[in-house]
Amino acid sequence: MKIWWYWAGVSAARLGDEMSGQALLLLGLASLHDTAPSAQLLAALTGAAVVGGPWLGAALDRTVHPGRLLGAALGLYAAGLALVGLLLGRGPFGVVLLVALLAGLCLPAISGGWSAQLPLVVPPAAQARASAFDAATFNLTGLIGPAAAGLLATLLTPWWGYGLVIGLILLALPCALALPRRNAPPTVLPATSLWAESVQVFRALWHSPVLWRVTVVSVISYIGVGILAVLAPLLGRALWGEAGYGGVLLSVSAVGAVCATLLYARWATRWSAEAVVVGTTAIFALALLLLLGRPTAPLVLAAMLIIGLADGPQLAAVLAVRHQEAPPRFRTQVFTIGASMKITAAAGGAALAGWLATFSVRQVVLGALVSQLLALIAFAVLWRWHRRQPGAGH
């Protein structure tokens, strides 16, 4: 398989994913005329990832044809999104939420499911740099996706952006099917129960202090990313009168993320990946402080750019730690479980933001800020605890 097939597929899938949050929120606002249920819909779609991640990861680790399974997951995800769009505003909202939940079970295929297959197409000597560029695809698609969804909703209708999301995910499907088969047989016996296997994966996480700390910090920090997805349209409407401009704000953040990630890819070996995760979380918190006062366009744009400068290297560093620390036997599951926990944290953040928005935009900003501070506190507690354990890594 040519490496460009991997990059083409992962880019199309992630562009669709990056568009989906804004596209779904804007479609919900247009159909339901209310922020809270729109945020609930996004939370339902992303919240199911915590269940889907372990199942999908276990299945990918057990098969010699991971591309076929990824392709099936992408197809089901696209079908679920299409059904949500058809039912929204026409059917009972509870049914729409249920369909979104079921579709969200396949969401980890776009993030961790793809990244875990990188060793199939990249030689070991090139994996460190390839991993950083893999992270850059998240940032690059994050640059284009939200802005595209917002502009299509503003210039045309939200349906155009939502339809493009489904089309991009379907476009990635043949690239997933083209992934090579594994030369070695599955490393986990099919007779092993999913529960027992998941316990072993979490034990592997626990026995790697660095991987455990990075996972906990990034998951808690990602609550703020979920809040930001709802905050951006609110800021866009407050500043320019159109919620669709929130996608432009998220793209400003992605500009910073792309630039910072590419720089990190060049100089990744100069810093500890764990230090990068902690430092960027602190920068995220400082940027949110800029939004606590009366928001003005220059201040909001500066804050979003700084958030991107932090978010890009943080993701690249997390992926690097996973590649370094994940046991080969559970590689895919470490990626999909980590990704699903982050996606679910973002879903919780989106739901929380929908509730906080009933009070004020400032309360939404405070929620995002608290999530970053909690992530830093969690790191300090875990670092102190691990240092007291005999023989624990630091």
CSV table of C-alpha atoms in Angstrom, one decimal:
chain,number,residue,atom,x,y,z
A,1,MET,CA,0.0,0.0,0.0
A,2,LYS,CA,1.3,3.4,-0.9
A,3,ILE,CA,1.6,5.7,2.1
A,4,TRP,CA,-0.4,8.4,0.3
A,5,TRP,CA,-3.4,6.1,0.4
A,6,TYR,CA,-3.2,6.2,4.2
A,7,TRP,CA,-2.8,10.0,4.3
A,8,ALA,CA,-5.7,10.5,1.8
A,9,GLY,CA,-8.0,8.3,3.8
A,10,VAL,CA,-7.1,9.7,7.2
A,11,SER,CA,-7.4,13.3,5.9
A,12,ALA,CA,-10.8,12.8,4.4
A,13,ALA,CA,-12.2,11.0,7.4
A,14,ARG,CA,-10.8,13.6,9.9
A,15,LEU,CA,-11.9,16.5,7.8
A,16,GLY,CA,-15.4,15.1,7.9
A,17,ASP,CA,-15.1,14.6,11.6
A,18,GLU,CA,-13.8,18.1,12.2
A,19,MET,CA,-16.7,19.5,10.2
A,20,SER,CA,-19.2,17.3,11.9
A,21,GLY,CA,-19.3,19.1,15.3
A,22,GLN,CA,-20.0,22.5,13.9
A,23,ALA,CA,-22.2,21.1,11.1
A,24,LEU,CA,-24.4,19.2,13.6
A,25,LEU,CA,-24.6,22.1,16.1
A,26,LEU,CA,-25.6,24.6,13.3
A,27,LEU,CA,-28.1,22.1,11.9
A,28,GLY,CA,-29.5,21.6,15.3
A,29,LEU,CA,-29.7,25.4,16.0
A,30,ALA,CA,-31.5,25.9,12.6
A,31,SER,CA,-33.9,23.0,13.2
A,32,LEU,CA,-34.5,23.3,16.9
A,33,HIS,CA,-33.8,27.0,17.6
A,34,ASP,CA,-32.2,26.2,20.9
A,35,THR,CA,-28.6,25.8,22.1
A,36,ALA,CA,-29.2,23.2,24.8
A,37,PRO,CA,-30.7,20.3,22.7
A,38,SER,CA,-28.2,21.0,20.0
A,39,ALA,CA,-25.4,20.5,22.5
A,40,GLN,CA,-27.1,17.4,23.8
A,41,LEU,CA,-27.1,16.0,20.3
A,42,LEU,CA,-23.4,16.6,19.8
A,43,ALA,CA,-22.8,15.0,23.3
A,44,ALA,CA,-24.8,12.0,22.3
A,45,LEU,CA,-22.9,11.5,19.1
A,46,THR,CA,-19.5,11.8,20.8
A,47,GLY,CA,-20.4,10.3,24.2
A,48,ALA,CA,-20.9,6.8,22.9
A,49,ALA,CA,-17.2,6.6,21.9
A,50,VAL,CA,-16.2,5.4,25.4
A,51,VAL,CA,-18.2,2.2,24.7
A,52,GLY,CA,-17.3,1.9,21.1
A,53,GLY,CA,-13.5,2.4,21.6
A,54,PRO,CA,-12.7,-0.7,23.6
A,55,TRP,CA,-14.9,-2.9,21.3
A,56,LEU,CA,-13.4,-1.5,18.1
A,57,GLY,CA,-9.9,-1.6,19.5
A,58,ALA,CA,-10.2,-5.3,20.6
A,59,ALA,CA,-11.6,-6.3,17.2
A,60,LEU,CA,-8.8,-4.4,15.3
A,61,ASP,CA,-6.2,-6.1,17.5
A,62,ARG,CA,-7.7,-9.6,16.7
A,63,THR,CA,-8.0,-9.3,12.9
A,64,VAL,CA,-5.4,-9.6,10.2
A,65,HIS,CA,-7.6,-7.3,8.0
A,66,PRO,CA,-7.9,-4.1,10.0
A,67,GLY,CA,-8.8,-2.1,6.9
A,68,ARG,CA,-12.0,-4.0,6.4
A,69,LEU,CA,-13.2,-3.3,9.9
A,70,LEU,CA,-12.3,0.3,9.7
A,71,GLY,CA,-14.2,0.6,6.4
A,72,ALA,CA,-17.3,-1.0,7.9
A,73,ALA,CA,-17.1,1.4,10.9
A,74,LEU,CA,-16.8,4.4,8.6
A,75,GLY,CA,-19.8,3.2,6.5
A,76,LEU,CA,-22.0,2.7,9.6
A,77,TYR,CA,-20.9,6.1,11.0
A,78,ALA,CA,-21.9,7.8,7.7
A,79,ALA,CA,-25.2,6.0,7.7
A,80,GLY,CA,-26.0,7.0,11.2
A,81,LEU,CA,-25.2,10.7,10.5
A,82,ALA,CA,-27.5,10.6,7.5
A,83,LEU,CA,-30.3,9.2,9.6
A,84,VAL,CA,-29.8,11.8,12.2
A,85,GLY,CA,-30.1,14.5,9.6
A,86,LEU,CA,-33.3,13.0,8.1
A,87,LEU,CA,-35.0,12.7,11.5
A,88,LEU,CA,-33.8,16.0,13.0
A,89,GLY,CA,-36.8,18.3,13.4
A,90,ARG,CA,-39.1,15.7,11.9
A,91,GLY,CA,-39.1,12.8,14.4
A,92,PRO,CA,-39.1,12.6,18.2
A,93,PHE,CA,-35.9,14.2,19.6
A,94,GLY,CA,-35.4,11.1,21.9
A,95,VAL,CA,-35.1,8.9,18.8
A,96,VAL,CA,-32.7,11.3,17.2
A,97,LEU,CA,-30.5,11.2,20.3
A,98,LEU,CA,-30.6,7.4,20.2
A,99,VAL,CA,-29.5,7.2,16.6
A,100,ALA,CA,-26.7,9.7,17.3
A,101,LEU,CA,-25.6,7.5,20.2
A,102,LEU,CA,-25.5,4.4,18.0
A,103,ALA,CA,-23.6,6.2,15.3
A,104,GLY,CA,-21.1,7.5,17.8
A,105,LEU,CA,-20.0,3.9,18.7
A,106,CYS,CA,-18.0,4.0,15.4
A,107,LEU,CA,-16.4,7.3,16.0
A,108,PRO,CA,-13.1,6.0,17.4
A,109,ALA,CA,-12.4,4.5,14.0
A,110,ILE,CA,-11.6,8.1,12.7
A,111,SER,CA,-9.1,8.9,15.5
A,112,GLY,CA,-7.4,6.1,17.3
A,113,GLY,CA,-8.4,3.4,14.9
A,114,TRP,CA,-6.5,5.0,12.0
A,115,SER,CA,-3.5,6.1,14.0
A,116,ALA,CA,-2.9,2.6,15.4
A,117,GLN,CA,-2.5,1.3,11.9
A,118,LEU,CA,0.4,3.7,11.1
A,119,PRO,CA,3.1,0.9,11.7
A,120,LEU,CA,1.5,-1.1,8.8
A,121,VAL,CA,2.5,1.6,6.3
A,122,VAL,CA,5.5,3.3,7.9
A,123,PRO,CA,8.9,1.6,8.7
A,124,PRO,CA,9.9,1.7,12.4
A,125,ALA,CA,12.7,4.2,11.8
A,126,ALA,CA,10.2,6.8,10.4
A,127,GLN,CA,7.4,6.3,12.9
A,128,ALA,CA,8.3,9.2,15.3
A,129,ARG,CA,8.1,11.8,12.5
A,130,ALA,CA,5.1,10.0,10.9
A,131,SER,CA,3.3,10.1,14.2
A,132,ALA,CA,3.8,13.9,14.5
A,133,PHE,CA,2.5,14.3,11.0
A,134,ASP,CA,-0.4,12.1,11.8
A,135,ALA,CA,-1.2,14.5,14.6
A,136,ALA,CA,-0.9,17.3,12.1
A,137,THR,CA,-3.7,15.9,10.1
A,138,PHE,CA,-6.0,16.5,13.1
A,139,ASN,CA,-4.8,20.1,13.2
A,140,LEU,CA,-4.9,20.7,9.4
A,141,THR,CA,-8.4,19.3,9.1
A,142,GLY,CA,-9.4,21.3,12.2
A,143,LEU,CA,-8.3,24.4,10.3
A,144,ILE,CA,-10.4,23.7,7.3
A,145,GLY,CA,-13.4,21.8,8.8
A,146,PRO,CA,-15.1,24.2,11.2
A,147,ALA,CA,-14.6,27.1,8.9
A,148,ALA,CA,-16.1,25.2,6.0
A,149,ALA,CA,-19.1,24.1,8.0
A,150,GLY,CA,-19.6,27.7,9.3
A,151,LEU,CA,-19.2,29.3,5.9
A,152,LEU,CA,-21.5,26.8,4.1
A,153,ALA,CA,-24.2,27.4,6.8
A,154,THR,CA,-23.8,31.1,6.5
A,155,LEU,CA,-23.7,31.4,2.7
A,156,LEU,CA,-26.0,28.6,1.9
A,157,THR,CA,-27.7,26.4,4.6
A,158,PRO,CA,-26.5,24.1,7.3
A,159,TRP,CA,-27.6,21.1,5.2
A,160,TRP,CA,-24.8,21.7,2.7
A,161,GLY,CA,-22.1,21.4,5.4
A,162,TYR,CA,-23.8,18.4,7.0
A,163,GLY,CA,-24.0,16.6,3.6
A,164,LEU,CA,-20.3,17.3,2.9
A,165,VAL,CA,-19.5,15.6,6.2
A,166,ILE,CA,-21.2,12.4,5.2
A,167,GLY,CA,-19.6,12.6,1.7
A,168,LEU,CA,-16.0,13.0,3.1
A,169,ILE,CA,-16.4,10.0,5.5
A,170,LEU,CA,-17.7,7.8,2.6
A,171,LEU,CA,-14.7,9.1,0.5
A,172,ALA,CA,-12.3,7.7,3.1
A,173,LEU,CA,-13.9,4.2,3.1
A,174,PRO,CA,-12.0,2.8,0.0
A,175,CYS,CA,-8.7,4.1,1.5
A,176,ALA,CA,-9.4,2.2,4.7
A,177,LEU,CA,-10.2,-1.0,2.7
A,178,ALA,CA,-6.8,-0.6,1.0
A,179,LEU,CA,-4.9,-0.9,4.2
A,180,PRO,CA,-2.5,-3.9,4.1
A,181,ARG,CA,-3.2,-7.0,6.1
A,182,ARG,CA,-1.0,-7.9,9.0
A,183,ASN,CA,1.8,-10.4,8.3
A,184,ALA,CA,1.5,-11.9,11.8
A,185,PRO,CA,-1.6,-13.5,13.1
A,186,PRO,CA,-3.7,-11.7,15.7
A,187,THR,CA,-1.9,-11.3,19.0
A,188,VAL,CA,-4.9,-11.8,21.2
A,189,LEU,CA,-6.8,-15.1,21.3
A,190,PRO,CA,-10.4,-14.8,20.2
A,191,ALA,CA,-11.5,-16.8,23.2
A,192,THR,CA,-10.4,-13.9,25.5
A,193,SER,CA,-13.5,-12.0,26.8
A,194,LEU,CA,-13.7,-8.3,26.0
A,195,TRP,CA,-14.0,-7.5,29.7
A,196,ALA,CA,-10.9,-9.5,30.6
A,197,GLU,CA,-9.0,-8.0,27.7
A,198,SER,CA,-10.0,-4.4,28.6
A,199,VAL,CA,-8.8,-5.0,32.2
A,200,GLN,CA,-5.4,-6.1,30.8
A,201,VAL,CA,-5.3,-2.9,28.7
A,202,PHE,CA,-5.9,-0.7,31.7
A,203,ARG,CA,-3.3,-2.7,33.7
A,204,ALA,CA,-0.9,-1.9,30.9
A,205,LEU,CA,-1.8,1.7,31.1
A,206,TRP,CA,-1.4,1.6,34.9
A,207,HIS,CA,2.0,0.0,34.8
A,208,SER,CA,3.4,2.8,32.6
A,209,PRO,CA,3.3,5.8,34.8
A,210,VAL,CA,4.1,8.2,31.9
A,211,LEU,CA,1.3,6.8,29.7
A,212,TRP,CA,-1.1,6.9,32.6
A,213,ARG,CA,-0.3,10.5,33.6
A,214,VAL,CA,-0.5,11.7,30.0
A,215,THR,CA,-3.8,9.8,29.4
A,216,VAL,CA,-5.4,11.3,32.5
A,217,VAL,CA,-4.2,14.9,31.8
A,218,SER,CA,-5.3,14.8,28.1
A,219,VAL,CA,-8.7,13.4,28.9
A,220,ILE,CA,-9.5,16.0,31.5
A,221,SER,CA,-8.1,18.8,29.3
A,222,TYR,CA,-10.3,17.6,26.5
A,223,ILE,CA,-13.4,18.5,28.5
A,224,GLY,CA,-12.4,22.1,27.7
A,225,VAL,CA,-12.1,21.2,24.0
A,226,GLY,CA,-15.7,20.0,24.0
A,227,ILE,CA,-16.8,23.2,25.8
A,228,LEU,CA,-14.9,25.2,23.2
A,229,ALA,CA,-16.9,23.6,20.4
A,230,VAL,CA,-20.1,25.1,21.9
A,231,LEU,CA,-18.4,28.3,23.0
A,232,ALA,CA,-17.2,29.2,19.5
A,233,PRO,CA,-20.6,29.6,17.9
A,234,LEU,CA,-21.8,31.6,20.9
A,235,LEU,CA,-18.8,34.0,20.5
A,236,GLY,CA,-19.4,34.2,16.8
A,237,ARG,CA,-23.0,35.2,17.4
A,238,ALA,CA,-22.0,37.7,20.1
A,239,LEU,CA,-19.3,39.4,18.0
A,240,TRP,CA,-20.7,39.3,14.5
A,241,GLY,CA,-24.4,38.3,14.8
A,242,GLU,CA,-24.0,34.9,13.2
A,243,ALA,CA,-23.3,31.6,15.0
A,244,GLY,CA,-21.7,30.3,11.8
A,245,TYR,CA,-18.7,32.5,12.4
A,246,GLY,CA,-17.8,30.2,15.3
A,247,GLY,CA,-16.4,27.9,12.7
A,248,VAL,CA,-14.0,30.6,11.6
A,249,LEU,CA,-12.9,31.1,15.2
A,250,LEU,CA,-12.1,27.3,15.5
A,251,SER,CA,-10.2,27.5,12.3
A,252,VAL,CA,-8.1,30.4,13.7
A,253,SER,CA,-7.3,28.0,16.6
A,254,ALA,CA,-6.4,25.3,14.0
A,255,VAL,CA,-4.0,27.7,12.3
A,256,GLY,CA,-2.0,27.9,15.5
A,257,ALA,CA,-2.2,24.1,15.9
A,258,VAL,CA,-0.9,23.3,12.5
A,259,CYS,CA,2.0,25.7,12.8
A,260,ALA,CA,2.9,24.5,16.3
A,261,THR,CA,2.6,20.8,15.4
A,262,LEU,CA,4.8,21.1,12.3
A,263,LEU,CA,7.5,22.8,14.5
A,264,TYR,CA,7.1,20.1,17.1
A,265,ALA,CA,7.5,17.4,14.4
A,266,ARG,CA,10.9,18.9,13.5
A,267,TRP,CA,12.2,19.3,17.1
A,268,ALA,CA,10.2,16.6,18.9
A,269,THR,CA,13.2,14.9,20.3
A,270,ARG,CA,14.4,18.1,22.2
A,271,TRP,CA,11.6,17.9,24.8
A,272,SER,CA,10.0,15.3,26.9
A,273,ALA,CA,6.6,14.4,25.4
A,274,GLU,CA,5.1,14.4,28.9
A,275,ALA,CA,6.5,17.9,29.6
A,276,VAL,CA,4.9,19.1,26.4
A,277,VAL,CA,1.5,17.8,27.4
A,278,VAL,CA,1.6,19.5,30.8
A,279,GLY,CA,3.1,22.8,29.4
A,280,THR,CA,0.5,23.1,26.6
A,281,THR,CA,-2.3,22.4,29.1
A,282,ALA,CA,-1.1,25.4,31.1
A,283,ILE,CA,-1.0,27.6,28.0
A,284,PHE,CA,-4.6,26.5,27.2
A,285,ALA,CA,-5.6,27.7,30.6
A,286,LEU,CA,-3.8,31.1,30.2
A,287,ALA,CA,-5.5,31.7,26.9
A,288,LEU,CA,-8.9,31.1,28.4
A,289,LEU,CA,-8.2,33.9,30.9
A,290,LEU,CA,-8.2,36.3,28.0
A,291,LEU,CA,-11.9,35.5,27.4
A,292,LEU,CA,-13.1,36.1,30.9
A,293,GLY,CA,-13.5,39.8,30.4
A,294,ARG,CA,-15.7,41.6,27.9
A,295,PRO,CA,-14.9,39.8,24.6
A,296,THR,CA,-13.7,41.9,21.7
A,297,ALA,CA,-12.8,40.5,18.3
A,298,PRO,CA,-9.0,41.0,18.6
A,299,LEU,CA,-9.0,39.5,22.1
A,300,VAL,CA,-11.0,36.5,21.0
A,301,LEU,CA,-9.0,35.9,17.9
A,302,ALA,CA,-5.7,36.1,19.9
A,303,ALA,CA,-7.1,33.7,22.6
A,304,MET,CA,-8.2,31.2,19.9
A,305,LEU,CA,-4.8,31.3,18.2
A,306,ILE,CA,-3.0,30.7,21.5
A,307,ILE,CA,-5.3,27.8,22.3
A,308,GLY,CA,-4.4,26.3,18.9
A,309,LEU,CA,-0.6,26.7,19.6
A,310,ALA,CA,-1.2,24.6,22.7
A,311,ASP,CA,-3.6,22.1,21.4
A,312,GLY,CA,-1.5,21.0,18.4
A,313,PRO,CA,1.7,19.9,20.2
A,314,GLN,CA,-0.3,18.4,23.0
A,315,LEU,CA,-2.0,15.9,20.6
A,316,ALA,CA,1.3,15.1,18.9
A,317,ALA,CA,3.0,14.5,22.3
A,318,VAL,CA,0.1,12.2,23.4
A,319,LEU,CA,0.4,10.1,20.2
A,320,ALA,CA,4.1,9.9,20.7
A,321,VAL,CA,3.8,8.6,24.2
A,322,ARG,CA,1.2,6.0,23.1
A,323,HIS,CA,3.5,4.7,20.3
A,324,GLN,CA,6.5,4.6,22.8
A,325,GLU,CA,4.7,3.0,25.8
A,326,ALA,CA,1.8,0.9,24.4
A,327,PRO,CA,2.5,-2.9,24.5
A,328,PRO,CA,2.4,-4.3,20.9
A,329,ARG,CA,-0.2,-6.8,22.0
A,330,PHE,CA,-2.7,-4.0,22.9
A,331,ARG,CA,-1.5,-1.2,20.6
A,332,THR,CA,-4.8,-0.5,18.9
A,333,GLN,CA,-6.8,-0.8,22.1
A,334,VAL,CA,-4.5,1.7,23.8
A,335,PHE,CA,-5.1,4.1,20.9
A,336,THR,CA,-8.9,3.6,20.6
A,337,ILE,CA,-9.5,3.5,24.4
A,338,GLY,CA,-7.5,6.7,24.8
A,339,ALA,CA,-9.2,8.3,21.9
A,340,SER,CA,-12.7,7.2,23.1
A,341,MET,CA,-12.1,8.6,26.6
A,342,LYS,CA,-11.1,12.0,25.1
A,343,ILE,CA,-14.0,12.0,22.7
A,344,THR,CA,-16.4,11.2,25.6
A,345,ALA,CA,-14.8,13.9,27.8
A,346,ALA,CA,-15.4,16.4,24.9
A,347,ALA,CA,-19.0,15.2,24.8
A,348,GLY,CA,-19.4,15.8,28.5
A,349,GLY,CA,-17.8,19.2,28.0
A,350,ALA,CA,-20.3,20.0,25.1
A,351,ALA,CA,-23.2,19.0,27.3
A,352,LEU,CA,-21.9,21.0,30.2
A,353,ALA,CA,-21.4,24.0,27.9
A,354,GLY,CA,-25.0,23.8,26.7
A,355,TRP,CA,-26.2,24.0,30.3
A,356,LEU,CA,-23.7,26.8,31.2
A,357,ALA,CA,-24.9,28.8,28.2
A,358,THR,CA,-28.3,29.2,29.8
A,359,PHE,CA,-26.5,31.5,32.3
A,360,SER,CA,-24.0,33.4,30.3
A,361,VAL,CA,-21.1,33.1,27.8
A,362,ARG,CA,-18.7,33.9,30.7
A,363,GLN,CA,-19.9,30.8,32.6
A,364,VAL,CA,-19.0,28.7,29.6
A,365,VAL,CA,-15.5,30.2,29.5
A,366,LEU,CA,-15.1,29.5,33.2
A,367,GLY,CA,-16.1,25.9,32.7
A,368,ALA,CA,-13.4,25.4,30.1
A,369,LEU,CA,-10.8,27.1,32.4
A,370,VAL,CA,-11.7,24.9,35.3
A,371,SER,CA,-11.2,21.8,33.2
A,372,GLN,CA,-7.6,22.8,32.4
A,373,LEU,CA,-6.9,23.6,36.0
A,374,LEU,CA,-8.2,20.2,37.1
A,375,ALA,CA,-6.0,18.5,34.5
A,376,LEU,CA,-2.9,20.2,35.9
A,377,ILE,CA,-4.0,19.3,39.5
A,378,ALA,CA,-4.5,15.7,38.4
A,379,PHE,CA,-1.0,15.6,36.9
A,380,ALA,CA,0.6,17.0,40.1
A,381,VAL,CA,-1.2,14.4,42.2
A,382,LEU,CA,-0.2,11.5,40.0
A,383,TRP,CA,3.4,12.7,39.7
A,384,ARG,CA,3.7,12.9,43.5
A,385,TRP,CA,2.0,9.5,43.9
A,386,HIS,CA,4.2,7.8,41.3
A,387,ARG,CA,7.4,9.2,42.8
A,388,ARG,CA,6.5,7.5,46.1
A,389,GLN,CA,6.1,4.1,44.4
A,390,PRO,CA,9.3,1.9,44.4
A,391,GLY,CA,10.6,1.3,41.0
A,392,ALA,CA,8.0,3.5,39.2
A,393,GLY,CA,9.0,5.5,36.1
A,394,HIS,CA,8.9,9.2,36.2
